[in-house]
Short mmCIF file of C-alpha atoms and ligand atoms in Angstrom, two decimals:
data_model
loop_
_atom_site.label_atom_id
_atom_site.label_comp_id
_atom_site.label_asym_id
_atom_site.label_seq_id
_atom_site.Cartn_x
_atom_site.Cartn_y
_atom_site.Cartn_z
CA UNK A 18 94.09 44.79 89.22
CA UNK A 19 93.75 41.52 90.71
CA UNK A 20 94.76 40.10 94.35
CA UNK A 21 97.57 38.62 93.19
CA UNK A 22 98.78 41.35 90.74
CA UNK A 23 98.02 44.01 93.45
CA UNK A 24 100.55 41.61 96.11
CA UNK A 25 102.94 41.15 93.75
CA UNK A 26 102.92 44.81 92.88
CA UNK A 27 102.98 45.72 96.37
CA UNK A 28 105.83 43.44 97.14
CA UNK A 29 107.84 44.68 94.07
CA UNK A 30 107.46 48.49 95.53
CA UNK A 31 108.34 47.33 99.03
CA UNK A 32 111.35 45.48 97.96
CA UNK A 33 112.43 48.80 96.01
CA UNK A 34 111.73 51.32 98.15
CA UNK A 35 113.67 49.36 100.73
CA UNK A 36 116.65 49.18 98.64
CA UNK A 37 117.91 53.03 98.79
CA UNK A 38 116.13 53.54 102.21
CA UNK A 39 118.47 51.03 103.96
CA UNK A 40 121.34 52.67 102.55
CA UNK A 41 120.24 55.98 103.27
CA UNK A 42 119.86 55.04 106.89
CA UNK A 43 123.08 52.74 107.00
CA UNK A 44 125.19 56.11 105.77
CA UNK A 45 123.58 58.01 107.93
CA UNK A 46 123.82 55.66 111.25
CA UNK A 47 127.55 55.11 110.18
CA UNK A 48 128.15 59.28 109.79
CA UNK A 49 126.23 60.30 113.43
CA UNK A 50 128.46 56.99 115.20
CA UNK A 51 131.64 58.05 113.63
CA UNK A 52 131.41 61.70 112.47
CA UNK A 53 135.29 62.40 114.47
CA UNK A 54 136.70 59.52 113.11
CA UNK A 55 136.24 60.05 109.80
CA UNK A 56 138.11 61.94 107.21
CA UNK A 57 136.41 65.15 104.85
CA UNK A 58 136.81 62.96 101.91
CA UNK A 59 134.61 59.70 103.30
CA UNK A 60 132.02 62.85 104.91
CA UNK A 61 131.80 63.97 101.42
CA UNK A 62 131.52 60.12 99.34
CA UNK A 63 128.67 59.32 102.33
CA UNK A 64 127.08 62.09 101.94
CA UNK A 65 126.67 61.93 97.89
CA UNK A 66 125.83 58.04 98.70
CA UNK A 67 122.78 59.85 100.43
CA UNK A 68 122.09 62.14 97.95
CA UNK A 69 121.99 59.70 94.89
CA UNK A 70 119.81 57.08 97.04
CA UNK A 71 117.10 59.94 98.24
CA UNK A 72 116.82 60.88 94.18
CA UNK A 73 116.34 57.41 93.58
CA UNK A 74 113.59 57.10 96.19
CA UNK A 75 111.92 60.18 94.57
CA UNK A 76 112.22 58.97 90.57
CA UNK A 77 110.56 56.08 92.15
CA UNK A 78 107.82 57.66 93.84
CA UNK A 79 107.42 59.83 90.79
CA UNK A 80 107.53 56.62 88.70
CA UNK A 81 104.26 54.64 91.13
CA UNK A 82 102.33 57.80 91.02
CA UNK A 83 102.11 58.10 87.10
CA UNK A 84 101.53 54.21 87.38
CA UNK A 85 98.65 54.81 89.32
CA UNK A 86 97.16 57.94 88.03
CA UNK A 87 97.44 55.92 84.08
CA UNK A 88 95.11 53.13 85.39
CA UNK A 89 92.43 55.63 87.13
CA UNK A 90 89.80 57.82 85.18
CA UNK A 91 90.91 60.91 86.94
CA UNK A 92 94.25 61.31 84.40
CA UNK A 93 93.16 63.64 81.63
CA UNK A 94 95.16 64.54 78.39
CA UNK A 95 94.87 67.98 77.19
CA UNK A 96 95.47 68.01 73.58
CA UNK A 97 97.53 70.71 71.86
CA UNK A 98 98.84 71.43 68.84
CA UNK A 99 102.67 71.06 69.24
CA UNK A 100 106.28 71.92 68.04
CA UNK A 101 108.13 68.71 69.36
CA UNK A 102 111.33 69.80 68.76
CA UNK A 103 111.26 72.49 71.35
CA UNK A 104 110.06 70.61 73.68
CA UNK A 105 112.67 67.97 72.85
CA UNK A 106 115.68 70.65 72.75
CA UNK A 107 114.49 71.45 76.90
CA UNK A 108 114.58 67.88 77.78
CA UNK A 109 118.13 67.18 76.17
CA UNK A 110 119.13 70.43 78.42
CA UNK A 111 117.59 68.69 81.40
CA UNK A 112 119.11 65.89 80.27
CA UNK A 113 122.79 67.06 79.94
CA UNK A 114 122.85 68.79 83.04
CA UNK A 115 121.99 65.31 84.71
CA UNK A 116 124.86 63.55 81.94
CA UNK A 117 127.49 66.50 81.62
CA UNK A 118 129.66 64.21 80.18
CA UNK A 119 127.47 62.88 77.21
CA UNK A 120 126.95 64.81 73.67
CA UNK A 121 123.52 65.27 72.27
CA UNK A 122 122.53 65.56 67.80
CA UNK A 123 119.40 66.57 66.27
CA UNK A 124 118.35 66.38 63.49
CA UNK A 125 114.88 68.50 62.87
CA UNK A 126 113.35 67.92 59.52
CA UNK A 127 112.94 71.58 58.42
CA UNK A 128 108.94 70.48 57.76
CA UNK A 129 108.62 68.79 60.78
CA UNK A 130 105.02 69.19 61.30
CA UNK A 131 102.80 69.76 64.59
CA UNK A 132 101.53 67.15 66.55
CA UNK A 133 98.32 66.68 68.58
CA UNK A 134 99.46 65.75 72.04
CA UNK A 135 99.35 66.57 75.66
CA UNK A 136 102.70 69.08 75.65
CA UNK A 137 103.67 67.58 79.60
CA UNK A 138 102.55 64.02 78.43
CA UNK A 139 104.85 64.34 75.47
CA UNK A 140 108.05 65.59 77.52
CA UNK A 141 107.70 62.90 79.93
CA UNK A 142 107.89 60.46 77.10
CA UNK A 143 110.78 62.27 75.67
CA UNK A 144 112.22 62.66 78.99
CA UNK A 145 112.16 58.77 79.19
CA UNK A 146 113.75 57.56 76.23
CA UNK A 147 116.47 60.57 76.13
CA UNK A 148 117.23 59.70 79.66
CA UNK A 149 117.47 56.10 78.83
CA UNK A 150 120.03 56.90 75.81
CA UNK A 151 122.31 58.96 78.25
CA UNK A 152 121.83 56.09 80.99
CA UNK A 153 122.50 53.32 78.75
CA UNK A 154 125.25 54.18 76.65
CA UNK A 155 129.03 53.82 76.80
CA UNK A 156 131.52 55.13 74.95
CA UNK A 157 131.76 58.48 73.40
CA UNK A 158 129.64 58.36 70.83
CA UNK A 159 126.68 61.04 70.86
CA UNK A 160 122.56 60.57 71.60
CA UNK A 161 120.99 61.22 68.09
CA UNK A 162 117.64 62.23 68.17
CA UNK A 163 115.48 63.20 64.87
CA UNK A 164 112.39 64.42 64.19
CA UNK A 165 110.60 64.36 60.69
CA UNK A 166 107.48 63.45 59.20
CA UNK A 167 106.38 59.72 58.19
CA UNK A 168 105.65 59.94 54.37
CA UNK A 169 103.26 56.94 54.42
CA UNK A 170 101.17 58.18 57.17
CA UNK A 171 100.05 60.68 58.83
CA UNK A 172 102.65 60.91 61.90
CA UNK A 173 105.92 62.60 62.51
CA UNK A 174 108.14 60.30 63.63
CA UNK A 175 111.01 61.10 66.31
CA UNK A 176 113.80 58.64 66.70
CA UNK A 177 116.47 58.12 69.46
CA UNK A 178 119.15 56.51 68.99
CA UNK A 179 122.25 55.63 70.99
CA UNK A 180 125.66 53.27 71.53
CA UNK A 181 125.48 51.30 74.29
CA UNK A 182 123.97 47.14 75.20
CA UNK A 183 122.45 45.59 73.32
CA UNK A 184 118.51 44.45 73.63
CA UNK A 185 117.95 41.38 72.89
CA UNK A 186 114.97 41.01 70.09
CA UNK A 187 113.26 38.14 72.86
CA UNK A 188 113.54 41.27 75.29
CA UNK A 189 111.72 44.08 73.00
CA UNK A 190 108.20 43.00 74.58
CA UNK A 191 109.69 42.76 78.36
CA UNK A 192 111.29 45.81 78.81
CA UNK A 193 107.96 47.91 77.88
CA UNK A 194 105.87 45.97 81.19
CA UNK A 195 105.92 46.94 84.56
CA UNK A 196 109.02 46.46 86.68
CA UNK A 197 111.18 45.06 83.74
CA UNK A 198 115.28 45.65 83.21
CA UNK A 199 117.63 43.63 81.69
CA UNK A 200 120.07 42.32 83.70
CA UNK A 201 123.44 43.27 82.31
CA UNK A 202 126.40 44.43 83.80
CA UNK A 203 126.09 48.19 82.53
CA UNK A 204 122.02 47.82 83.69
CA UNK A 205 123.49 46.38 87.04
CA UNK A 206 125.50 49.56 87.71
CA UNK A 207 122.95 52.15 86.65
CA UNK A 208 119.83 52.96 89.12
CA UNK A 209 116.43 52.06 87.71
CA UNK A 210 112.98 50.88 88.78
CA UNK A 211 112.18 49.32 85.52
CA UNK A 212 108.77 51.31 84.75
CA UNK A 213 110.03 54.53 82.75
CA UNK A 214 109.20 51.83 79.28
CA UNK A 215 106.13 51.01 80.59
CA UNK A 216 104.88 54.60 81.69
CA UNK A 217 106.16 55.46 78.27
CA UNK A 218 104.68 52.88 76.06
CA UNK A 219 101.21 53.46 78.32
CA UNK A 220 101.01 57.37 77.51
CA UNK A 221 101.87 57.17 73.95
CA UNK A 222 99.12 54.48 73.39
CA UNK A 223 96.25 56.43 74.99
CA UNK A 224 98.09 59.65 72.44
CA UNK A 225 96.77 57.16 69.47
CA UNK A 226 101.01 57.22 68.86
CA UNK A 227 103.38 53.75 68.24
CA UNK A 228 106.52 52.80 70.04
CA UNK A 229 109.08 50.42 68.60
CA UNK A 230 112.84 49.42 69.24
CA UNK A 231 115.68 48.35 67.71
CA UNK A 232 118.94 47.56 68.84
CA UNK A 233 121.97 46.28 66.01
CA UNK A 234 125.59 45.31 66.46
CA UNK A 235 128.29 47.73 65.73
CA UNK A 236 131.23 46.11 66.33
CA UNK A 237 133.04 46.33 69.91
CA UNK A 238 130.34 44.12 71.54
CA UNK A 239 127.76 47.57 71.24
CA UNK A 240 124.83 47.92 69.72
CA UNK A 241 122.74 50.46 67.91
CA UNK A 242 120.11 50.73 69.85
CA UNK A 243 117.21 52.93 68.45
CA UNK A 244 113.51 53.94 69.92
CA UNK A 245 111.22 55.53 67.40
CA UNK A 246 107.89 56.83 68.67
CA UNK A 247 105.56 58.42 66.40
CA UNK A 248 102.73 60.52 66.87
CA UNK A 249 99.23 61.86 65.00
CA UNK A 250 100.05 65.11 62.92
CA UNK A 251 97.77 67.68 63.91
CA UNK A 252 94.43 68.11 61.87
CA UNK A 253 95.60 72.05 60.69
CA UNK A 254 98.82 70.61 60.02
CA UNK A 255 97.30 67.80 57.47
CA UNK A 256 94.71 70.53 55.95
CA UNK A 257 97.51 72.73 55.05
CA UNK A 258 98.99 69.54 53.30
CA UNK A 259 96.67 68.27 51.66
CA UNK A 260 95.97 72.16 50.27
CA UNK A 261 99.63 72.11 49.38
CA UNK A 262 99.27 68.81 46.80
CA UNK A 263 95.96 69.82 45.48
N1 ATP B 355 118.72 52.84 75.30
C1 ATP B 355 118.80 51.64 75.88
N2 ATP B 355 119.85 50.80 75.63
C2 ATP B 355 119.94 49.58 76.20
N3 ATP B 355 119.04 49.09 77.08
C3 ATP B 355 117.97 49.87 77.39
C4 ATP B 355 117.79 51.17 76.80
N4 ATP B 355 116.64 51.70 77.29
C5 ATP B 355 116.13 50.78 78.12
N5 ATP B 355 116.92 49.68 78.19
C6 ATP B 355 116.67 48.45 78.99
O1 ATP B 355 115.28 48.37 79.25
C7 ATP B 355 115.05 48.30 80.67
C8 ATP B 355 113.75 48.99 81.02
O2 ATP B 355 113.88 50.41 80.83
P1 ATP B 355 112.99 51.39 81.73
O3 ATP B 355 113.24 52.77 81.27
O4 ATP B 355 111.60 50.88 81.73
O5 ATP B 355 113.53 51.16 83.21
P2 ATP B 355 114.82 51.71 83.95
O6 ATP B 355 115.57 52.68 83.09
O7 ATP B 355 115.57 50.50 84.39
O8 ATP B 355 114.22 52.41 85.23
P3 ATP B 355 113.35 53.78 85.32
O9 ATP B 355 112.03 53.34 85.83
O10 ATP B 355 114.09 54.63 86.26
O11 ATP B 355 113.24 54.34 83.92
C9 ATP B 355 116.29 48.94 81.28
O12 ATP B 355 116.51 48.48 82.60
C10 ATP B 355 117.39 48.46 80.31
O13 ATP B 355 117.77 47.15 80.65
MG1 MG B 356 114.40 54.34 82.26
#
C-alpha cells in the first residue's frame, strides 16, 4: 500500500470507527447523568441505540481484519470439495434470524454439482451478498437465491436476487472497492462500512470464481437487483461428467 493509500485508509477507519463510538458514549453519558429522570421506555430505546452501535463497531472490526489478512501471505485457502447449498441454507438461517421479517426462496438445481472452495471462505461470501439482499430490499417481496450448474462452462453458478434500489450500471465497478456505498436514502438509513463487496469480490477472485451484478426496473421506482457468483466445479465432479456423456 502506498503512503497516501495507507493515510487515506487510516483516516477512512478513524472517521468510522468514530461514528458508533461517539454515540455509544453520548447514550451512555446521557443514561449515568439522567438514569432517575428518565422513563423505562427511553432506558430501553438508549440502551438498543447501544447495542446496534457496539455490533456495528464489531462488523467493522471484523470487516478491517479480513481486509488485512486478504493483502498478507499469511491467509491460506483450504480447498474442499463442497455442497453449496447447505452451506447456503445455514447462512439464510443466520440471515433470517438477523431479518425476521424478510422471506427467503431457493431454488437448488437437483444436479447442482460440488465446488472446489474454501467451505468458511465460501459462507462469508454468501453471508455477504444474502445479507446485502435482506439489507437492501423493501417491500415484501422474497430474497431468491439459486444454485445450478453453468452449461457452457465448467462452474455452478449461484444467483441472488432481490427488490429493493436500484444500482446504477456507472456504480457496478464502485461498489466492489474499498469503502464504497451508494448514497441513497434506503443506503442512508441502513448501517454499513462499504467493504462487505470488496471482501467479497477479493475472496472469490483468489477461488478462480466471477462476480457480476445486475440491477433492472420493476415498476414502483424498484429494481431487480441480482448478484451471480460462480465458482470452479470440482475435478471428481467434472470426471463423473464427462464419464456420463461418453
Ligand atoms: N442488493 C443490493 N441492492 C442495492 N444496493 C446494494 C445491494 N448490495 C449492495 N448495494 C450497494 O453497494 C454498496 C456496497 O455494498 P457493501 O456490501 O460493500 O457495503 P455495505 O453493505 O454498505 O457495508 P458492509 O461493509 O457492512 O457490507 C452498498 O452500500 C449499497 O449502496
Ligand atoms: Mg454489505
Amino acid at each position: 500500500m502506498s503512503e497516501q493509500n495507507y493515510e487515506d485508509f487510516i483516516s477512512t477507519v478513524s472517521h468510522e470507527l468514530r461514528t458508533p463510538l461517539t454515540s455509544i458514549r453520548g447514550f451512555s453519558q446521557t443514561m449515568l447523568s439522567s438514569w432517575d429522570k428518565l422513563d423505562d421506555t427511553s432506558k430501553k430505546k438508549f440502551i438498543k441505540i447501544i447495542e446496534e452501535q457496539s455490533n456495528r463497531l464489531i462488523s467493522l472490526v471484523e470487516n478491517m481484519l479480513s481486509v488485512t489478512k486478504l493483502q498478507s501471505d499469511k491467509d491460506t485457502y483450504i480447498y474442499k470439495e463442497t455442497d453449496a447449498p447447505s452451506i447456503i441454507n445455514t447462512v439464510i438461517s443466520l440471515v433470517k434470524s438477523q431479518y425476521p421479517d424478510k422471506t427467503f426462496e431457493t431454488e437448488f438445481a437437483q444436479n447442482a454439482p460440488t465446488i472446489l472452495v474454501d467451505r468458511d471462505k465460501f459462507q462469508q461470501v454468501m453471508m455477504n451478498l444474502i445479507e446485502n439482499a435482506a439489507k437492501y430490499s423493501c417491500g415484501n417481496d422474497s430474497i431468491k437465491i439459486s444454485a445450478g450448474f453453468c452449461d457452457e462452462c465448467d462452474f455452478l453458478s449461484v444467483k441472488v436476487s432481490n427488490v429493493g434500489i436500484k444500482i446504477e450500471k456507472e456504480d457496478f465497478e464502485k461498489i466492489f472497492t474499498k469503502f464504497s456505498r451508494i448514497d441513497n436514502p434506503l443506503t442512508r438509513k441502513v448501517q454499513g462500512s462499504g467493504l462487505g463487496l470488496y471482501i467479497t469480490k477479493s475472496i472469490v477472485d483468489k477461488m478462480s470464481g466471477k462476480i457480476s451484478v445486475s440491477s433492472e426496473d420493476c415498476g414502483n421506482n424498484r429494481a431487480n437487483t441480482v448478484f451471480e457468483v460462480r465458482f470452479p466445479v470440482s475435478n471428481v465432479e467434472t470426471q463423473a461428467r464427462e464419464k456420463c456423456k461418453q
